[in-house]
Coordinates of N, CA and C in Angstrom, one line a residue:
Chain A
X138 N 39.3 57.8 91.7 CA 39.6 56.9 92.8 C 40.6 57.5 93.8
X139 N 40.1 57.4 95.1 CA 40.8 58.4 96.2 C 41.9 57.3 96.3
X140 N 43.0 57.7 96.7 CA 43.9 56.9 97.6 C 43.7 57.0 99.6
X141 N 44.6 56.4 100.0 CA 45.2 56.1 101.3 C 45.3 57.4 102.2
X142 N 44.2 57.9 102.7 CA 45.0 59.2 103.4 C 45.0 59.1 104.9
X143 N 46.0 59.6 105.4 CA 45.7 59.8 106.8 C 46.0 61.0 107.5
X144 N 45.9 61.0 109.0 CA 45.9 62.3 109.3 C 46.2 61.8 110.8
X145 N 47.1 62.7 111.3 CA 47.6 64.1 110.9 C 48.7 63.4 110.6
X146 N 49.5 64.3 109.5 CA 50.9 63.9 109.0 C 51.6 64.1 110.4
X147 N 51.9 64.7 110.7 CA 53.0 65.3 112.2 C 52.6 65.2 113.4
X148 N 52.9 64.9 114.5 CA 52.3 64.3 115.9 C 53.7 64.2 116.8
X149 N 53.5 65.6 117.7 CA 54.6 65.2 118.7 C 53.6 65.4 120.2
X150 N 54.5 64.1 120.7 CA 53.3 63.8 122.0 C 54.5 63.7 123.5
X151 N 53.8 64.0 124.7 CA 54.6 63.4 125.8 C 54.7 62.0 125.8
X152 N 55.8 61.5 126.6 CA 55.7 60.5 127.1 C 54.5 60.0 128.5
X153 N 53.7 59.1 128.4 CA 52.9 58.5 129.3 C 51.5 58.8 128.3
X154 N 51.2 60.0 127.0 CA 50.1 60.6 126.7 C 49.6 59.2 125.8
X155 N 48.2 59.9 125.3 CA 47.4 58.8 124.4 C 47.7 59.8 123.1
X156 N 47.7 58.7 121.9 CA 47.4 59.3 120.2 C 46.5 58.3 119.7
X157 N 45.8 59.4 119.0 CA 45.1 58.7 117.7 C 45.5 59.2 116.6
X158 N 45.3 57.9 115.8 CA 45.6 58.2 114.5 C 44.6 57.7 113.1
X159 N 44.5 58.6 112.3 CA 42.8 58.3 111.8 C 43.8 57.8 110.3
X160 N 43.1 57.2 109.6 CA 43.4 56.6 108.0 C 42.0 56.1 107.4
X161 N 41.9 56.8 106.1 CA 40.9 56.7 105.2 C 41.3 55.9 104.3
X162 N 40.7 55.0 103.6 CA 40.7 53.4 102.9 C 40.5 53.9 101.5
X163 N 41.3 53.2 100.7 CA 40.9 53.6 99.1 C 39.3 52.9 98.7
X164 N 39.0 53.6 98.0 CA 37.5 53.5 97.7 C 37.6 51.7 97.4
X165 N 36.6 51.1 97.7 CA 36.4 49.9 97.1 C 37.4 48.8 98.1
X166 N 37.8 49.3 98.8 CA 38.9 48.5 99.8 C 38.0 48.0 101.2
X167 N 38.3 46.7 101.5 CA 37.6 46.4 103.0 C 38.1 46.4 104.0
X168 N 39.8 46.6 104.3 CA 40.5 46.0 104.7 C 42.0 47.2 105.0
X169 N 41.9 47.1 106.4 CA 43.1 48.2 106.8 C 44.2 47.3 107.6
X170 N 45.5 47.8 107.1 CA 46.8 47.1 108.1 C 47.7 48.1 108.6
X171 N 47.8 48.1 109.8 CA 49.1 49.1 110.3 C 50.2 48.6 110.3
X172 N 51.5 49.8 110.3 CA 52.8 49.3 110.3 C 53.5 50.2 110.7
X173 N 54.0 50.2 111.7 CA 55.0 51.1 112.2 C 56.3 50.7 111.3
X174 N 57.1 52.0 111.2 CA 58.6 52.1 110.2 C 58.9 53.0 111.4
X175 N 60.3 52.4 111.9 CA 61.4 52.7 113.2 C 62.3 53.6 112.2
X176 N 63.0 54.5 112.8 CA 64.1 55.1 111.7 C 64.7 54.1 111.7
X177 N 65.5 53.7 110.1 CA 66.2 52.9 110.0 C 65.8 51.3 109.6
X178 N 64.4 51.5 110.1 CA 64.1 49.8 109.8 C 62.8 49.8 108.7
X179 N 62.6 48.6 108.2 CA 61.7 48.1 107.3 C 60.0 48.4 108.3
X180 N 59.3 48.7 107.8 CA 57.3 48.9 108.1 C 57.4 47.1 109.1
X181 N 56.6 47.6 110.4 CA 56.8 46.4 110.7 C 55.3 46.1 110.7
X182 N 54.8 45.4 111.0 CA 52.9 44.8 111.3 C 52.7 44.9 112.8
X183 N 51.6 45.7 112.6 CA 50.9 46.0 114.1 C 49.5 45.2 114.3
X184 N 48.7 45.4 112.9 CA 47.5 44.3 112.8 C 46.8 44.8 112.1
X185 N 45.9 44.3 111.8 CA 45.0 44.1 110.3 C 43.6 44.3 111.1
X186 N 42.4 45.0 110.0 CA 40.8 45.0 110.4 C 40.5 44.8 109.1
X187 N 39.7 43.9 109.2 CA 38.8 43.3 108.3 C 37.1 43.1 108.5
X188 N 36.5 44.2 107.8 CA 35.0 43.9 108.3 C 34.5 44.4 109.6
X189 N 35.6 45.3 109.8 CA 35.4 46.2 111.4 C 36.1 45.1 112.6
X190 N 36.7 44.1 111.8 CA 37.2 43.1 112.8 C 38.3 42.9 113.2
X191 N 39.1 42.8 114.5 CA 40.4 42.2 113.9 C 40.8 41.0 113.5
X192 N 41.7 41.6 112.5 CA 41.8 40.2 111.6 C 43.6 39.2 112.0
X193 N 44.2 39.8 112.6 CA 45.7 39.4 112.4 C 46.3 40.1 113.6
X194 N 47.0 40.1 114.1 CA 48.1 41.0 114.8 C 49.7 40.8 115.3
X195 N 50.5 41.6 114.9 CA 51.7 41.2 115.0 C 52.3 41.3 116.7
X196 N 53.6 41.5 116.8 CA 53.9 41.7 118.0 C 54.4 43.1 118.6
X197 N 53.2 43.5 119.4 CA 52.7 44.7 119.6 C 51.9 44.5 120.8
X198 N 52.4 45.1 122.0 CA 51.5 45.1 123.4 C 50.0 45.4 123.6
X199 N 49.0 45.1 123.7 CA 47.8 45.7 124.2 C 47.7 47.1 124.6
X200 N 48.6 48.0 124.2 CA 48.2 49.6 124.3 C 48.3 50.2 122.9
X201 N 48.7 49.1 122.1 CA 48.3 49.3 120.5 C 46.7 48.7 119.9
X202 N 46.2 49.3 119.9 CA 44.6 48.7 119.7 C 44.3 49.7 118.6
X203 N 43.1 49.1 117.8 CA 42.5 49.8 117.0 C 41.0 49.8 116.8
X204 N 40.7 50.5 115.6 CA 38.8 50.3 115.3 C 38.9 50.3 113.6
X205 N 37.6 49.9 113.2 CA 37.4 50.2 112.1 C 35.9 50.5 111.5
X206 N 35.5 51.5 111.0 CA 34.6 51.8 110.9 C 33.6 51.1 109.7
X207 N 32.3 51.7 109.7 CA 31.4 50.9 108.7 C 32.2 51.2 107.0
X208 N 32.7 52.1 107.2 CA 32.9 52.7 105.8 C 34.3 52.7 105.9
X209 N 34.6 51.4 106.5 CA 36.4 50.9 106.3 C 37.3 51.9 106.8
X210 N 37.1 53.0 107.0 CA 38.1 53.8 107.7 C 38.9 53.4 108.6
X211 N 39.5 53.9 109.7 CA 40.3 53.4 110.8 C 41.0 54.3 111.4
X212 N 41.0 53.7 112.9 CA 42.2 54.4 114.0 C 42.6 53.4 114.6
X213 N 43.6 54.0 114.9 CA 45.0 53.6 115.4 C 45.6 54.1 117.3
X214 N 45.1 53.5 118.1 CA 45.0 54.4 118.8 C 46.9 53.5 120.3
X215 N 47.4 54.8 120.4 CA 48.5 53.8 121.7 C 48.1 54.7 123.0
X216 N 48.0 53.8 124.1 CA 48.1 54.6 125.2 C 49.4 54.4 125.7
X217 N 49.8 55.0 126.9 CA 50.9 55.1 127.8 C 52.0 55.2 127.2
X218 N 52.2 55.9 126.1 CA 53.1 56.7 125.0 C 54.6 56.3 125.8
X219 N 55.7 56.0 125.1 CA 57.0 55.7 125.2 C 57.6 56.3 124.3
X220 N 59.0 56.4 124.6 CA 60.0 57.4 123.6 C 60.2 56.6 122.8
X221 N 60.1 54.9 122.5 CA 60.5 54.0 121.2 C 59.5 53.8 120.9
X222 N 58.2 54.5 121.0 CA 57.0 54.7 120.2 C 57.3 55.8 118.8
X223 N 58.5 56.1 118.8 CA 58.2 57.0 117.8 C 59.0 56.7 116.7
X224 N 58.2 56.7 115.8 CA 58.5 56.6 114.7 C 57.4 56.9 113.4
X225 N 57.0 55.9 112.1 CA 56.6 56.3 111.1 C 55.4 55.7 111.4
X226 N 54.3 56.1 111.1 CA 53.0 54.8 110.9 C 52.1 55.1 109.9
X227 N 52.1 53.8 109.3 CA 51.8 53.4 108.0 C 50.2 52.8 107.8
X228 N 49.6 53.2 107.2 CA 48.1 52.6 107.3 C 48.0 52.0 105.5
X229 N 47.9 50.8 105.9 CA 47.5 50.4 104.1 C 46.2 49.6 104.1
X230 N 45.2 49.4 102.9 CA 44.3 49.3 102.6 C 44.5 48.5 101.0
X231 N 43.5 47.3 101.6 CA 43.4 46.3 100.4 C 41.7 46.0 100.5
X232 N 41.8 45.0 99.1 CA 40.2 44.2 99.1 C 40.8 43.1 99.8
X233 N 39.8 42.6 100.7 CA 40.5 41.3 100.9 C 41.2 41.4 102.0
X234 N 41.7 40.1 103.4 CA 42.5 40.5 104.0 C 44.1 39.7 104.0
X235 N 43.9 38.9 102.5 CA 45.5 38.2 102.2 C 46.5 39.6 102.0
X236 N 47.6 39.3 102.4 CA 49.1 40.5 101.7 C 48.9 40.6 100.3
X237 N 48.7 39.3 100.2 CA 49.1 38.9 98.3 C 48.3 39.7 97.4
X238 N 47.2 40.3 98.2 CA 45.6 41.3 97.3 C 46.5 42.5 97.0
X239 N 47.4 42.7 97.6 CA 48.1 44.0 97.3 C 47.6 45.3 98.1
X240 N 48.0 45.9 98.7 CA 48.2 46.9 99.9 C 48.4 48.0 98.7
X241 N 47.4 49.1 99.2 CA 48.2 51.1 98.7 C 48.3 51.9 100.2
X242 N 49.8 51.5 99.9 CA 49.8 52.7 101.6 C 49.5 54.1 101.3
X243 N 49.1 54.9 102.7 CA 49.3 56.2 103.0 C 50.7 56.8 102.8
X244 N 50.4 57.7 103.4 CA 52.0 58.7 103.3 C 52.6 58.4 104.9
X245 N 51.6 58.3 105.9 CA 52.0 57.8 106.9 C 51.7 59.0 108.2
X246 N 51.8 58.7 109.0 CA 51.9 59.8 110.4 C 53.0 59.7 111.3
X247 N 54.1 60.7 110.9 CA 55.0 60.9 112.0 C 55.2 60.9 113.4
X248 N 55.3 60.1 114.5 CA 55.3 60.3 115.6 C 56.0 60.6 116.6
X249 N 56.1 61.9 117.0 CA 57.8 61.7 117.7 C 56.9 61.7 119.8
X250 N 57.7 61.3 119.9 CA 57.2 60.9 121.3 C 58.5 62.0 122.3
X251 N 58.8 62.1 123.4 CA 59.1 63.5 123.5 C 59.2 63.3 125.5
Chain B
X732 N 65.2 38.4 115.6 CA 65.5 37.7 114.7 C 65.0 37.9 113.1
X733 N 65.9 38.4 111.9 CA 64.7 39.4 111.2 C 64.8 37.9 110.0
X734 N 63.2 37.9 109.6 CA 63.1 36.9 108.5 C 63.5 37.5 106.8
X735 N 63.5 38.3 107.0 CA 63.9 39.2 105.8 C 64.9 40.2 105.9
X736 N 66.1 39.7 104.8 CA 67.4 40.5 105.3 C 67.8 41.0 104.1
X737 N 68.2 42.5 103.6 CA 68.6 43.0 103.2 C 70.0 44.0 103.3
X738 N 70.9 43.3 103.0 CA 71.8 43.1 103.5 C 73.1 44.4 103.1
X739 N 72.5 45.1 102.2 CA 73.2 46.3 101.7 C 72.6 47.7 102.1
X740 N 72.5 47.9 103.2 CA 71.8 49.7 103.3 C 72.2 50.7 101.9
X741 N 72.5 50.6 101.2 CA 73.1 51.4 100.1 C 73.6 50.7 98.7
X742 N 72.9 51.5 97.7 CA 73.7 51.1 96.4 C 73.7 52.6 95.7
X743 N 75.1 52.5 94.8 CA 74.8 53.6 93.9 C 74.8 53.1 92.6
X744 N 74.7 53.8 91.7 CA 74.4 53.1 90.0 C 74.8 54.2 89.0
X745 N 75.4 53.8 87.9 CA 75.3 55.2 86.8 C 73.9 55.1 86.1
X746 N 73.3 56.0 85.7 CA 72.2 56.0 84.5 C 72.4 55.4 83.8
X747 N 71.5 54.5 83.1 CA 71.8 53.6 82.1 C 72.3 51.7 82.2
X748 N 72.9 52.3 83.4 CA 73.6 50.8 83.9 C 72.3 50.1 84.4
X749 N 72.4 48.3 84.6 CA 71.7 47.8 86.0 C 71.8 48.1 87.1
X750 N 70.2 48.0 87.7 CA 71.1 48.5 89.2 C 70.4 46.4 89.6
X751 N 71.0 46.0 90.9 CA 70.9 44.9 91.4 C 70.5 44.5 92.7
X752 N 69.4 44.7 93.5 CA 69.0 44.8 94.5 C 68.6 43.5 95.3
X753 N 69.4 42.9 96.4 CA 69.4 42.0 96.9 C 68.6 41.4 97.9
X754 N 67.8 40.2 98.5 CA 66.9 40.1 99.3 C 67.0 38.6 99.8
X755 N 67.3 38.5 101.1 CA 67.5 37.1 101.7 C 66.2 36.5 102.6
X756 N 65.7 35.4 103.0 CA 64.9 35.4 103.9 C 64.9 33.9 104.4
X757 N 64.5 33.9 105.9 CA 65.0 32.4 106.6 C 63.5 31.9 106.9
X758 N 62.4 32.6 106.4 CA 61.0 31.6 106.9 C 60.7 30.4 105.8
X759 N 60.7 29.7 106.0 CA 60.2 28.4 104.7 C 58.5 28.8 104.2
X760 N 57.9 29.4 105.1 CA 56.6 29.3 105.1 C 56.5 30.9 104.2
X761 N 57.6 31.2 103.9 CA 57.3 32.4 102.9 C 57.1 32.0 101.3
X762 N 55.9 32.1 100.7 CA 55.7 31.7 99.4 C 55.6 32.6 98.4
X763 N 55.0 34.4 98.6 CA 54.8 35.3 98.0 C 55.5 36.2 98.5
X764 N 56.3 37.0 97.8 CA 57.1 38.1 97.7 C 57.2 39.0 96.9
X765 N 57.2 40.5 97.2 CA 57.1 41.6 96.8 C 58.3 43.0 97.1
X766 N 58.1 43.7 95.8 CA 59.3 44.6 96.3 C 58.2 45.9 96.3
X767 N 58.6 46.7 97.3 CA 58.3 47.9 97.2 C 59.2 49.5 97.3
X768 N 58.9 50.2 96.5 CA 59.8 51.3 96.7 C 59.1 52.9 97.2
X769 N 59.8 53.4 98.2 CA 59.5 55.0 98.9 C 60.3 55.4 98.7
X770 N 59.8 56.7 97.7 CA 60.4 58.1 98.4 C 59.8 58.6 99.7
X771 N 60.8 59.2 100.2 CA 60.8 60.5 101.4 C 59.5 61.1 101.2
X772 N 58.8 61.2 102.7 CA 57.4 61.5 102.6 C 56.3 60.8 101.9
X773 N 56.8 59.8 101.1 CA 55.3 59.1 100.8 C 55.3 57.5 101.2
X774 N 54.1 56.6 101.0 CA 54.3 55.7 101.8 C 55.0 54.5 100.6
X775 N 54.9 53.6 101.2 CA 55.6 52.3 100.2 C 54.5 52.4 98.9
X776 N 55.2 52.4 97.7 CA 54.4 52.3 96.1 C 54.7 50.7 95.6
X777 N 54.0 49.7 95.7 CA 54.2 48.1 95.3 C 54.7 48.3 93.5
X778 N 55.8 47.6 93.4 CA 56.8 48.0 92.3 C 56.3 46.6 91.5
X779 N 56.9 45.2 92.1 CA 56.6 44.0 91.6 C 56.8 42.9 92.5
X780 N 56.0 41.9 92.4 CA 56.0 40.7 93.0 C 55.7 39.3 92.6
X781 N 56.3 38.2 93.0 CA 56.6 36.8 92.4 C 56.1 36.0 93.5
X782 N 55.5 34.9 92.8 CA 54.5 33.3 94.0 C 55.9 33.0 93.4
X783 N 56.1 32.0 94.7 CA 57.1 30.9 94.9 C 57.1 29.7 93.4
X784 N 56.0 29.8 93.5 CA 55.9 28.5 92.0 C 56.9 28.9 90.9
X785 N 56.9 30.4 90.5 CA 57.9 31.2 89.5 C 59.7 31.3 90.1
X786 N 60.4 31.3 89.4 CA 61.7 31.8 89.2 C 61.9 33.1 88.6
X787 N 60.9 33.9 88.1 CA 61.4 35.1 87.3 C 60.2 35.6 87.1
X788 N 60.0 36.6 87.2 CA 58.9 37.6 87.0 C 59.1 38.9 86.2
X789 N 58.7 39.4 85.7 CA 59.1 40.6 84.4 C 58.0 41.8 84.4
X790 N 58.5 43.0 84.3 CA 57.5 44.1 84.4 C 58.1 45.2 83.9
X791 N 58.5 45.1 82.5 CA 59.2 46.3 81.9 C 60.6 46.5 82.4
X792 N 61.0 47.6 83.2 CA 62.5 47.8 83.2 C 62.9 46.9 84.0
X793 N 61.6 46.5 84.9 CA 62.0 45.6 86.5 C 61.8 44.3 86.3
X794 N 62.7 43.3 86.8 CA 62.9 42.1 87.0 C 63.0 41.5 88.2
X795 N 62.7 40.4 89.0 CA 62.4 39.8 89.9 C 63.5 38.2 89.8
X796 N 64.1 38.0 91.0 CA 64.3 36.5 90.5 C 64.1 36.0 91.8
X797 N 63.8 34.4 92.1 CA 63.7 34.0 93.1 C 64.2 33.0 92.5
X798 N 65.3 32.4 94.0 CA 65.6 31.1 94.1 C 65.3 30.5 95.6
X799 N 64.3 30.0 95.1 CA 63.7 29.2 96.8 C 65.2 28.5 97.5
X800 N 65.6 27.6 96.6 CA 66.8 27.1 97.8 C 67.4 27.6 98.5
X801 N 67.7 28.9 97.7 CA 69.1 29.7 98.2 C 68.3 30.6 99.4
X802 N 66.7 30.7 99.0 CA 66.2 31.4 100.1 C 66.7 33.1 99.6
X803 N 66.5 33.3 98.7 CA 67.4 34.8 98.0 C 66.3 35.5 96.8
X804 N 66.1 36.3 97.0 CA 65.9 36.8 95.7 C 65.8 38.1 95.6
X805 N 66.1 38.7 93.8 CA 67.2 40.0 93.5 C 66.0 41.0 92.9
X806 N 66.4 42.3 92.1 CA 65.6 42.9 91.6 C 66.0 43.6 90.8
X807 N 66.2 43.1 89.5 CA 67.5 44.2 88.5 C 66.3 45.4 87.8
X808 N 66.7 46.2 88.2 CA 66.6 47.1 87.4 C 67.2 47.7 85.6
X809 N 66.7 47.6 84.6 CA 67.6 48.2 83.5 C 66.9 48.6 82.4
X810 N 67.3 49.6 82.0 CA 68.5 50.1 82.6 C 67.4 51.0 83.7
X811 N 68.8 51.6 84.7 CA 68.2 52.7 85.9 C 68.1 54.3 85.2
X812 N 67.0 54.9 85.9 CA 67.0 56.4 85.6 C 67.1 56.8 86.8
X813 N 67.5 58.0 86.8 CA 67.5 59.1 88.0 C 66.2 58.9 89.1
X814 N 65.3 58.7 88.5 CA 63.7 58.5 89.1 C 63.9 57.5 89.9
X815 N 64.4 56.7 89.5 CA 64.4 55.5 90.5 C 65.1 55.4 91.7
X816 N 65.7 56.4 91.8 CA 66.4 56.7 93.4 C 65.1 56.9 94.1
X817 N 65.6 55.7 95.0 CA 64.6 55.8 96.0 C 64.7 54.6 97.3
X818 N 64.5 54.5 97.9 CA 64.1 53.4 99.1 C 63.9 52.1 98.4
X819 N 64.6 50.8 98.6 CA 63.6 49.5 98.1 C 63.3 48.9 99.2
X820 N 62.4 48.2 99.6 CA 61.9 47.2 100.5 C 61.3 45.9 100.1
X821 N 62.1 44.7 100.3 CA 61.6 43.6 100.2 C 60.7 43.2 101.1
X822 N 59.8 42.3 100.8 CA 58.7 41.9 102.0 C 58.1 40.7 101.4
X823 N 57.7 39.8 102.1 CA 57.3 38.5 101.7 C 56.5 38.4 103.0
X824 N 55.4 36.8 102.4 CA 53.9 37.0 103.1 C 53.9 35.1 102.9
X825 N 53.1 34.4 104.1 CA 53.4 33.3 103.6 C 51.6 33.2 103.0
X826 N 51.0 31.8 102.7 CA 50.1 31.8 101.7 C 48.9 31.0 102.5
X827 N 49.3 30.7 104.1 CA 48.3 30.0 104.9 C 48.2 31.0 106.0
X828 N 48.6 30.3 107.0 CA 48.1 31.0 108.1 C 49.0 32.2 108.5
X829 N 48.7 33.3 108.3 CA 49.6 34.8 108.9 C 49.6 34.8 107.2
X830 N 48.9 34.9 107.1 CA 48.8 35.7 105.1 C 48.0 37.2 105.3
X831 N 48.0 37.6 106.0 CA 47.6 39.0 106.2 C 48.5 39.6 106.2
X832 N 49.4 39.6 106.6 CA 50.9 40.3 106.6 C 52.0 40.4 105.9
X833 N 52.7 41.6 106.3 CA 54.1 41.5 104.9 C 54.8 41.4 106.1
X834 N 56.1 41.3 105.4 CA 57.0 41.0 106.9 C 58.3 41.8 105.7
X835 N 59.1 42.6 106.3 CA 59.6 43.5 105.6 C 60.9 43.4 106.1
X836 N 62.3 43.6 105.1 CA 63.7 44.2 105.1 C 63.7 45.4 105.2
X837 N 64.8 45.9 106.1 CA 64.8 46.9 106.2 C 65.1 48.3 105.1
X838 N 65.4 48.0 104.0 CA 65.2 48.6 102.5 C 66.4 48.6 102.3
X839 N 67.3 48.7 101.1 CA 68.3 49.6 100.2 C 68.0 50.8 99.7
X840 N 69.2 51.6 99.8 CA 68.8 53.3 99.1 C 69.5 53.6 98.0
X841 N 68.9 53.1 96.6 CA 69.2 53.4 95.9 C 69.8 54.5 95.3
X842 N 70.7 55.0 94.7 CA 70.9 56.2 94.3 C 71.5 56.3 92.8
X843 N 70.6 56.7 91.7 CA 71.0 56.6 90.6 C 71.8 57.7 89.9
X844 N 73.3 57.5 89.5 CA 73.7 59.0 89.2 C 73.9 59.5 87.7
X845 N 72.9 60.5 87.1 CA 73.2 60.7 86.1 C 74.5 61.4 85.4

């Protein structure tokens, strides 16, 4: 059973640029949630895809958007990049789109903005 | 305004001893809660978690308590090993509407000293 992976661990970008960021689902999982982690602070919620859908979303401007693929994968994509864009980003993968199913995060993608 | 407060950036512990890890939260609508622990470079690993219906939950060294009134709940570790230095993060999810989500403290950094 594969775990949570994403890619690319390390990502330093200008300010104003676009990133993607790709995350693969543990096998048997339908269901992807992002979370940015600020130095210093707790993973926060960016939004949830369920079924290629979105399912949830936290508080996060419209230059945080995502996708999700047939085979549950996912990106993460921000445009018009800011310097308090940077931080940790967390991709977790459940069955199911409740918290309560239990989430296996990635390792995450570093982002430093620049 | 953070719904989940953890209120100690830091604990240290001897080997052997309890360690006691604290967790406050001000949403009513929080009914499921979970702890999670990171090390450095990897993403959050789900440790244990408690429904609001329970006062105590048990999982080998790790213990859970919740007291709904107080709006509080702890995480004893015992006894602690060196292993267990690591990041904790509380996070709670409520069980209706926005149950897709964890909503997270900003962690304690454990540090166990042999």
């Amino acid at each position: 059973e594969t775990g949570v992976t994403q890619s690319p661990t390390h990502l330093i970008k200008t300010r104003g640029q676009q990133v993607t960021l790709r995350c693969s689902s543990q096998s048997g999982h339908n269901t992807v949630s992002w979370y940015q982690q600020a130095l210093g602070q707790g993973p926060q919620f960016i939004f949830q895809y369920y079924r290629e859908e979105e399912n949830g979303r936290g508080n996060f401007p419209p230059r945080f958007s995502g996708l999700q693929f047939p085979n549950y994968s996912s990106e993460l994509n921000v445009n018009a990049l800011e310097l308090d864009d940077s931080a940790l980003y967390l991709c977790a993968s459940s069955w199911g789109g409740r918290a309560t199913y239990g989430y296996t995060f990635g390792s995450g993608t570093r982002l430093t903005v620049v | 305004d953070q719904q989940v407060k953890q209120n100690s950036p830091s604990l240290s512990v001897q080997e052997g001893r309890i360690s006691i890890l604290n967790c406050d939260y001000t949403n009513s609508m929080f009914d499921y809660f979970l702890w999670y622990k990171k090390y450095p470079a990897e993403g959050p690993t789900f440790l244990i978690s408690i429904s609001s219906i329970k006062d105590k939950n048990e999982d080998g060294r790790f213990t859970v308590f919740l007291n709904k009134s107080a709006k509080h709940l702890s995480l004893h570790i015992v006894p602690s090993q060196p292993g267990d230095s690591a990041v904790y993060f509380c996070a709670a999810s409520p069980s209706g509407a926005g149950s897709y989500q964890l909503t997270f403290g900003k962690g304690t950094k454990l540090s166990v000293i042999p």
